[in-house]
Coordinates of C-alpha atoms in Angstrom, one line a residue:
X1 CA -25.7 -1.3 -111.5
X2 CA -27.8 1.8 -111.0
X3 CA -30.0 0.1 -108.5
X4 CA -27.0 -1.0 -106.4
X5 CA -25.5 2.5 -106.5
X6 CA -28.9 4.0 -105.5
X7 CA -29.0 1.6 -102.5
X8 CA -25.4 2.5 -101.5
X9 CA -26.2 6.2 -101.7
X10 CA -29.3 5.8 -99.6
X11 CA -27.3 4.1 -96.9
X12 CA -24.1 6.1 -97.0
X13 CA -25.3 9.6 -97.5
X14 CA -27.0 10.0 -94.1
X15 CA -24.0 8.5 -92.3
X16 CA -21.6 10.8 -94.1
X17 CA -23.8 13.8 -93.5
X18 CA -24.0 13.1 -89.8
X19 CA -20.2 12.6 -89.5
X20 CA -19.5 15.7 -91.6
X21 CA -21.8 17.8 -89.5
X22 CA -21.0 16.5 -86.0
X23 CA -20.1 19.7 -84.3
X24 CA -17.1 18.4 -82.3
X25 CA -15.6 16.6 -85.3
X26 CA -16.0 19.8 -87.2
X27 CA -14.2 21.7 -84.4
X28 CA -11.5 19.0 -84.6
X29 CA -11.2 19.4 -88.3
X30 CA -11.1 23.2 -88.2
X31 CA -8.4 23.1 -85.5
X32 CA -6.1 21.0 -87.7
X33 CA -6.8 23.5 -90.6
X34 CA -6.2 26.4 -88.2
X35 CA -2.6 25.4 -87.6
X36 CA -1.8 25.3 -91.3
X37 CA -0.4 28.9 -91.7
X38 CA 2.3 28.2 -89.2
X39 CA 2.8 24.5 -90.1
X40 CA 3.2 25.4 -93.8
X41 CA 5.6 28.2 -93.0
X42 CA 7.7 25.7 -91.0
X43 CA 7.5 23.2 -93.8
X44 CA 8.6 25.7 -96.4
X45 CA 11.6 26.6 -94.2
X46 CA 12.5 22.9 -93.9
X47 CA 12.1 22.4 -97.6
X48 CA 14.3 25.3 -98.4
X49 CA 17.0 23.8 -96.1
X50 CA 16.6 20.6 -98.0
X51 CA 17.4 22.5 -101.1
X52 CA 20.4 24.2 -99.5
X53 CA 21.8 21.3 -97.4
X54 CA 20.6 17.9 -98.4
X55 CA 20.4 18.3 -102.2
X56 CA 23.9 19.8 -102.4
X57 CA 25.3 17.0 -100.3
X58 CA 23.9 14.4 -102.8
X59 CA 26.0 16.1 -105.6
X60 CA 29.0 17.0 -103.4
X61 CA 28.3 20.7 -103.7
X62 CA 28.8 21.7 -100.0
X63 CA 30.0 25.1 -101.1
X64 CA 26.4 26.1 -101.8
X65 CA 25.5 25.2 -98.1
X66 CA 28.4 27.4 -96.9
X67 CA 27.4 30.3 -99.1
X68 CA 23.8 30.2 -97.8
X69 CA 24.5 29.2 -94.2
X70 CA 22.9 32.5 -93.1
X71 CA 19.6 31.5 -94.8
X72 CA 19.9 28.0 -93.3
X73 CA 20.1 29.4 -89.8
X74 CA 17.1 31.7 -90.4
X75 CA 15.1 28.7 -91.7
X76 CA 16.1 26.8 -88.6
X77 CA 14.7 29.6 -86.4
X78 CA 11.4 29.7 -88.4
X79 CA 11.1 25.9 -88.1
X80 CA 11.7 26.1 -84.3
X81 CA 8.5 28.2 -84.0
X82 CA 6.3 25.8 -86.0
X83 CA 6.3 22.0 -86.1
X84 CA 8.3 21.5 -82.8
X85 CA 5.5 23.2 -80.9
X86 CA 2.5 22.0 -83.0
X87 CA 0.6 20.6 -80.0
X88 CA 0.5 24.1 -78.5
X89 CA -0.7 25.6 -81.7
X90 CA -3.3 22.9 -82.1
X91 CA -4.8 23.0 -78.6
X92 CA -5.3 26.8 -78.8
X93 CA -7.2 26.4 -82.0
X94 CA -9.2 23.6 -80.5
X95 CA -10.3 25.8 -77.6
X96 CA -11.3 28.5 -80.0
X97 CA -13.4 26.2 -82.2
X98 CA -15.1 24.6 -79.2
X99 CA -16.0 28.0 -77.9
X100 CA -17.6 28.9 -81.2
X101 CA -19.9 25.9 -80.7
X102 CA -21.1 27.2 -77.3
X103 CA -20.9 30.9 -78.5
X104 CA -18.6 32.1 -75.7
X105 CA -15.4 34.1 -75.6
X106 CA -13.1 32.3 -78.0
X107 CA -9.8 33.9 -76.9
X108 CA -10.3 33.0 -73.3
X109 CA -11.3 29.4 -74.2
X110 CA -8.2 29.0 -76.3
X111 CA -5.9 30.3 -73.6
X112 CA -7.5 28.1 -70.9
X113 CA -7.1 25.1 -73.2
X114 CA -3.4 25.9 -73.8
X115 CA -2.7 26.5 -70.1
X116 CA -4.5 23.2 -69.2
X117 CA -2.3 21.3 -71.7
X118 CA 0.8 22.8 -70.1
X119 CA -0.5 21.7 -66.7
X120 CA -1.0 18.1 -67.9
X121 CA 2.5 17.6 -69.3
X122 CA 5.8 17.1 -67.7
X123 CA 8.0 20.0 -66.5
X124 CA 11.4 18.3 -66.4
X125 CA 13.9 17.2 -69.0
X126 CA 16.5 14.5 -68.4
X127 CA 19.6 14.5 -70.7
X128 CA 22.0 11.5 -70.7
X129 CA 25.7 12.2 -71.1
X130 CA 28.2 9.3 -71.8
X131 CA 30.7 9.3 -68.9
X132 CA 33.8 10.3 -71.0
X133 CA 31.9 13.2 -72.5
X134 CA 30.6 14.3 -69.1
X135 CA 34.1 14.0 -67.7
X136 CA 35.4 16.5 -70.3
X137 CA 32.7 19.1 -69.4
X138 CA 33.0 21.9 -67.0
X139 CA 31.3 20.7 -63.8
X140 CA 29.9 24.2 -63.1
X141 CA 28.1 24.1 -66.5
X142 CA 26.4 20.8 -65.6
X143 CA 25.4 21.7 -62.1
X144 CA 24.0 25.2 -62.9
X145 CA 20.2 25.0 -63.0
X146 CA 20.1 21.3 -62.5
X147 CA 17.5 19.6 -60.3
X148 CA 19.0 16.2 -60.1
X149 CA 22.2 14.4 -61.0
X150 CA 22.3 10.6 -61.3
X151 CA 24.9 8.1 -62.5
X152 CA 23.4 4.8 -63.9
X153 CA 26.8 3.0 -64.2
X154 CA 27.6 4.2 -67.8
X155 CA 25.9 7.6 -68.3
X156 CA 25.5 10.8 -66.2
X157 CA 21.8 11.7 -66.1
X158 CA 21.1 15.4 -65.8
X159 CA 17.6 16.6 -65.0
X160 CA 16.4 20.2 -65.4
X161 CA 13.1 21.4 -64.1
X162 CA 10.6 24.2 -64.9
X163 CA 10.9 23.7 -68.7
X164 CA 8.6 22.5 -71.4
X165 CA 9.9 19.2 -72.7
X166 CA 10.3 19.4 -76.4
X167 CA 9.0 15.8 -77.0
X168 CA 5.7 16.8 -75.2
X169 CA 4.8 19.8 -77.3
X170 CA 5.6 18.4 -80.7
X171 CA 3.5 15.8 -82.7
X172 CA 4.0 13.3 -79.8
X173 CA 1.6 15.4 -77.7
X174 CA -1.3 15.6 -80.3
X175 CA -3.6 13.0 -78.7
X176 CA -3.1 14.5 -75.2
X177 CA -3.9 17.9 -76.7
X178 CA -7.1 16.5 -78.2
X179 CA -8.2 15.0 -74.9
X180 CA -7.2 17.9 -72.6
X181 CA -8.4 20.4 -75.1
X182 CA -11.9 19.0 -75.3
X183 CA -12.1 18.5 -71.5
X184 CA -10.9 22.0 -70.6
X185 CA -12.7 23.9 -73.2
X186 CA -16.0 22.1 -72.7
X187 CA -15.9 22.7 -68.9
X188 CA -15.0 26.4 -69.6
X189 CA -17.9 26.8 -72.0
X190 CA -20.5 25.0 -69.9
X191 CA -19.6 27.0 -66.8
X192 CA -19.8 30.2 -68.9
X193 CA -23.2 29.2 -70.3
X194 CA -24.5 28.5 -66.7
X195 CA -23.5 32.1 -66.0
X196 CA -21.3 31.2 -63.1
X197 CA -19.2 34.3 -63.6
X198 CA -18.1 37.5 -61.9
X199 CA -20.8 40.1 -62.3
X200 CA -19.6 43.6 -63.2
X201 CA -21.6 46.8 -63.6
X202 CA -22.8 47.7 -67.1
X203 CA -20.7 50.8 -66.9
X204 CA -17.5 48.6 -67.2
X205 CA -16.2 48.6 -70.8
X206 CA -16.6 45.2 -72.6
X207 CA -12.8 45.0 -73.2
X208 CA -12.3 44.9 -69.4
X209 CA -15.5 43.0 -68.5
X210 CA -14.9 40.0 -70.8
X211 CA -11.6 38.8 -69.1
X212 CA -13.2 39.1 -65.7
X213 CA -16.2 37.1 -66.8
X214 CA -13.9 34.3 -67.9
X215 CA -12.0 34.0 -64.5
X216 CA -14.3 31.5 -62.7
X217 CA -14.9 29.3 -65.8
X218 CA -11.1 29.3 -66.5
X219 CA -10.4 28.6 -62.8
X220 CA -12.7 25.6 -62.7
X221 CA -11.4 24.1 -66.0
X222 CA -7.7 24.5 -65.1
X223 CA -8.2 23.1 -61.6
X224 CA -10.1 20.0 -62.9
X225 CA -7.2 19.3 -65.3
X226 CA -4.7 19.9 -62.5
X227 CA -6.5 17.5 -60.1
X228 CA -6.8 14.8 -62.7
X229 CA -3.1 15.1 -63.6
X230 CA -2.1 15.1 -59.9
X231 CA -4.2 12.0 -59.1
X232 CA -3.0 10.2 -62.2
X233 CA 0.7 10.8 -61.2
X234 CA -0.1 9.5 -57.7
X235 CA -1.6 6.3 -59.1
X236 CA 0.8 5.7 -62.0
X237 CA 4.5 5.8 -62.5
X238 CA 3.9 7.5 -65.9
X239 CA 3.1 11.1 -66.8
X240 CA -0.4 11.4 -68.3
X241 CA 1.0 12.5 -71.7
X242 CA 3.4 9.5 -71.8
X243 CA 0.6 7.1 -70.8
X244 CA -1.7 8.4 -73.6
X245 CA 1.2 8.2 -76.1
X246 CA 1.9 4.6 -75.2
X247 CA -1.7 3.4 -74.8
X248 CA -3.6 5.4 -77.4
X249 CA -1.4 7.3 -79.8
X250 CA 1.3 4.7 -80.7
X251 CA -1.2 1.8 -81.3
X252 CA -3.5 3.9 -83.4
X253 CA -0.6 5.4 -85.5
X254 CA 0.7 1.8 -85.8
X255 CA -2.7 0.7 -87.1
X256 CA -2.8 3.6 -89.6
X257 CA 0.5 2.3 -91.1
X258 CA -1.0 -1.0 -92.2
X259 CA -1.7 -1.6 -95.9
X260 CA -5.4 -2.2 -95.3
X261 CA -5.9 1.0 -93.3
X262 CA -4.3 3.0 -96.2
X263 CA -6.5 1.3 -98.8
X264 CA -9.6 1.7 -96.6
X265 CA -9.0 5.5 -96.4
X266 CA -8.6 5.7 -100.2
X267 CA -11.7 3.6 -100.8
X268 CA -13.9 5.6 -98.4
X269 CA -12.6 9.0 -99.7
X270 CA -13.5 8.1 -103.3
X271 CA -16.8 6.4 -102.3
X272 CA -18.0 9.6 -100.6
X273 CA -16.8 11.7 -103.5
X274 CA -18.7 9.6 -105.9
X275 CA -21.9 10.3 -104.1
X276 CA -21.2 14.1 -104.2
X277 CA -19.9 14.3 -100.6
X278 CA -16.5 15.9 -100.0
X279 CA -14.5 12.8 -98.9
X280 CA -11.6 14.9 -97.6
X281 CA -13.9 16.9 -95.2
X282 CA -15.8 13.8 -94.0
X283 CA -12.6 11.9 -93.2
X284 CA -10.6 14.9 -92.1
X285 CA -10.6 14.1 -88.3
X286 CA -9.3 10.6 -89.0
X287 CA -6.9 11.6 -91.8
X288 CA -5.3 14.5 -89.8
X289 CA -5.6 12.8 -86.4
X290 CA -3.6 9.8 -87.6
X291 CA -1.9 10.3 -90.9
X292 CA -1.4 14.1 -90.3
X293 CA 0.3 13.3 -86.9
X294 CA 2.5 10.8 -88.7
X295 CA 3.4 13.5 -91.2
X296 CA 4.5 15.9 -88.5
X297 CA 6.5 13.2 -86.7
X298 CA 8.4 12.4 -90.0
X299 CA 9.1 16.1 -90.5
X300 CA 10.5 16.4 -87.0
X301 CA 12.7 13.3 -87.4
X302 CA 14.0 14.5 -90.8
X303 CA 15.0 17.8 -89.3
X304 CA 16.8 16.1 -86.4
X305 CA 18.5 13.6 -88.8
X306 CA 16.8 10.6 -87.1
X307 CA 15.3 7.5 -88.5
X308 CA 11.9 8.2 -90.2
X309 CA 9.3 6.6 -88.0
X310 CA 6.3 6.2 -90.5
X311 CA 6.2 4.9 -94.0
X312 CA 2.8 6.5 -94.9
X313 CA 1.5 10.0 -94.0
X314 CA -1.1 12.4 -95.1
X315 CA 1.4 13.7 -97.7
X316 CA 1.8 10.3 -99.2
X317 CA -1.8 10.4 -100.4
X318 CA -1.2 13.7 -102.2
X319 CA 2.2 12.6 -103.6
X320 CA 1.1 9.3 -105.2
X321 CA -2.7 8.9 -105.1
X322 CA -5.0 11.9 -105.2
X323 CA -4.0 13.0 -108.7
X324 CA -5.9 10.1 -110.4
X325 CA -8.1 12.8 -111.9
X326 CA -5.2 13.8 -114.1
X327 CA -5.2 10.2 -115.5
X328 CA -8.9 10.5 -116.4
X329 CA -8.3 13.8 -118.2
X330 CA -5.3 12.4 -120.2
X331 CA -7.2 9.3 -121.1
X332 CA -10.1 11.4 -122.4
X333 CA -7.8 13.6 -124.5
X334 CA -5.9 10.7 -125.9
X335 CA -8.6 8.1 -126.6
X336 CA -12.1 9.6 -126.3
X337 CA -14.3 10.8 -129.1
X338 CA -17.1 11.9 -126.8
X339 CA -17.5 15.6 -127.5
X340 CA -18.8 16.5 -124.1
X341 CA -16.0 14.5 -122.3
X342 CA -13.4 16.2 -124.5
X343 CA -14.7 19.7 -123.8
X344 CA -14.8 19.1 -120.0
X345 CA -11.3 17.6 -120.1
X346 CA -9.9 20.6 -121.9
X347 CA -11.4 23.0 -119.4
X348 CA -10.4 20.7 -116.5
X349 CA -6.8 20.1 -117.5
X350 CA -5.4 23.2 -115.9
X351 CA -7.2 22.7 -112.5
X352 CA -6.3 19.0 -112.2
X353 CA -2.6 19.9 -112.8
X354 CA -2.9 21.6 -109.4
X355 CA -5.0 18.8 -107.8
X356 CA -8.3 20.7 -108.2
X357 CA -10.7 18.0 -109.4
X358 CA -14.1 19.6 -108.9
X359 CA -14.5 20.9 -112.5
X360 CA -14.0 17.3 -113.9
X361 CA -15.9 15.5 -111.1
X362 CA -19.0 17.7 -111.5
X363 CA -18.6 18.6 -115.2
X364 CA -18.4 15.1 -116.8
X365 CA -19.8 14.3 -114.3
X366 CA -17.9 11.6 -112.4
X367 CA -20.3 12.1 -109.4
X368 CA -23.1 9.5 -109.6
X369 CA -21.9 8.3 -113.1
X370 CA -22.2 4.5 -113.1
X371 CA -19.9 4.2 -116.1
X372 CA -17.0 5.8 -114.2
X373 CA -17.7 4.3 -110.8
X374 CA -15.3 1.4 -111.1
X375 CA -12.2 3.3 -112.4
X376 CA -12.9 6.2 -110.0
X377 CA -12.6 3.8 -107.0
X378 CA -10.2 1.2 -108.4
X379 CA -7.5 3.4 -110.0
X380 CA -6.5 5.3 -106.7
X381 CA -6.6 2.0 -104.8
X382 CA -4.1 0.5 -107.3
X383 CA -2.0 3.7 -107.2
X384 CA -2.0 3.5 -103.4
X385 CA -1.1 -0.2 -103.5
X386 CA 2.0 0.4 -105.7
X387 CA 3.1 3.5 -103.8
X388 CA 2.7 1.8 -100.4
X389 CA 4.6 -1.3 -101.4
X390 CA 7.4 0.8 -103.0
X391 CA 7.8 2.8 -99.8
X392 CA 7.6 -0.2 -97.6
X393 CA 10.2 -2.0 -99.6
X394 CA 12.6 1.0 -99.5
X395 CA 12.3 1.5 -103.3
X396 CA 11.4 5.2 -102.6
X397 CA 12.0 7.4 -99.5
X398 CA 9.0 8.0 -97.2
X399 CA 7.3 11.3 -97.4
X400 CA 9.0 13.7 -95.0
X401 CA 8.1 17.2 -96.3
X402 CA 4.7 18.9 -95.9
X403 CA 4.1 20.2 -99.4
X404 CA 1.1 22.4 -100.3
X405 CA -1.7 20.4 -101.8
X406 CA -1.8 22.5 -105.0
X407 CA 1.7 21.3 -105.9
X408 CA 1.5 19.7 -109.4
X409 CA 1.7 15.9 -109.6
X410 CA 5.2 14.3 -109.9
X411 CA 6.7 17.5 -108.5
X412 CA 4.6 16.8 -105.4
X413 CA 6.3 13.4 -104.9
X414 CA 9.8 14.7 -105.6
X415 CA 9.5 17.6 -103.1
X416 CA 7.7 15.6 -100.4
X417 CA 10.3 12.9 -100.4
X418 CA 13.1 15.4 -99.9
X419 CA 14.2 15.2 -103.6
X420 CA 14.3 11.4 -104.0
X421 CA 14.6 11.0 -107.8
X422 CA 12.9 7.6 -107.5
X423 CA 9.7 9.3 -106.5
X424 CA 9.5 10.8 -110.0
X425 CA 9.5 7.2 -111.5
X426 CA 6.9 6.1 -109.0
X427 CA 4.6 9.1 -109.7
X428 CA 4.8 8.4 -113.4
X429 CA 4.0 4.8 -112.9
X430 CA 1.0 5.7 -110.7
X431 CA -0.2 8.2 -113.4
X432 CA 0.1 5.5 -116.1
X433 CA -2.0 3.1 -113.8
X434 CA -4.7 5.7 -113.7
X435 CA -4.7 6.2 -117.4
X436 CA -4.9 2.5 -118.1
X437 CA -7.7 2.0 -115.6
X438 CA -9.8 4.8 -117.2
X439 CA -9.1 3.8 -120.8
X440 CA -11.7 1.1 -121.4
X441 CA -14.4 3.1 -119.6
X442 CA -13.6 6.2 -121.6
X443 CA -14.1 4.2 -124.8
X444 CA -17.4 2.9 -123.5
X445 CA -18.5 6.5 -123.1
X446 CA -17.9 6.9 -126.9
X447 CA -20.3 4.0 -127.6
X448 CA -22.9 5.4 -125.1
X449 CA -22.8 8.8 -126.9
X450 CA -23.3 7.1 -130.3
X451 CA -26.2 5.1 -129.0

């Protein structure tokens, strides 16, 4: 067993280190993290509205909603400035983090990336009005500011230009933001490093000189994106962002929703952790680029009252899988006589209650411990299997709320599913699975200590 684990470590560690240290993947990961203050604020606003609107409706207490309608409206305003414009937030962060790699002006790089993304997306919105509804509207209200009116036989199609389409700047635009963000920011940074800039005398204050230095690099980056967008629109009937969504984003997100993709992510995360590598950091570009985007799409759909598009998101792992360390601690406290294990479990109980597993992982240790390798990998896989099937079969609501990762287990599932009481049962079942998986191996540790 030890020899096999040594060989696995020898093969996996260099790969994980290369992935974890690849500078553009690090920039991608840091860009996702950079949006978190705004995203979490919007998520809290949405969660508060779930308390004030959705939960009272379940118990026919609509009076609570009426009494706090003012707070509901404020929360809606906060939400509007967060998740619905997440692609704009992300691409600015991406430009900043790429600029850090090349050691150039980060603010200018972020702004150029943001502007390039706006260049690449559509500038018109078309709204369809059923004919009876359109007939009852004031014609002046329809025509004012309208670029085009069209009747398709059943609906009146109204097109308005010079706007940012909402479905292009939300989670739907993530993949386009990644591509355009890298393209624009790398061009900007490379031109800056070649020193193709406007030269100003040394007497000019840096606060004034820095924006002037960025003019030519920004000009070149934005014009490259504009030319590519223009040529693509000439050759294709689709907008670039719609084409990327159909050809890249939708298929990849679809693949991420398969059972095997979910289990693979769980397996790789725990495998990296077992060898002392932070599985969350190594897999962050994949986890946030796929499951994180699915989380934001579910949030947006929940807010709009639409059908939830994805059954498994980044929040699903936190709600039903990542608290397997709590199962280990409970199994030790209930069944172990190993003095070292019991002391570490007592010290680690409070942290694991808030999903902080490092004291237990490195204190027992779980890392590179052949005795605990099997339950450390198998128990979260079984938890994920049960949770995935329960969600897929409709036995529990999909995760639609972005809850902070330090939310205690069981409460995490309850809040993240917008207060679906069945999630409490599912979380308890998952915790019991973890305890049962660790039980025989914890008892083996007793025998090892005696020997």
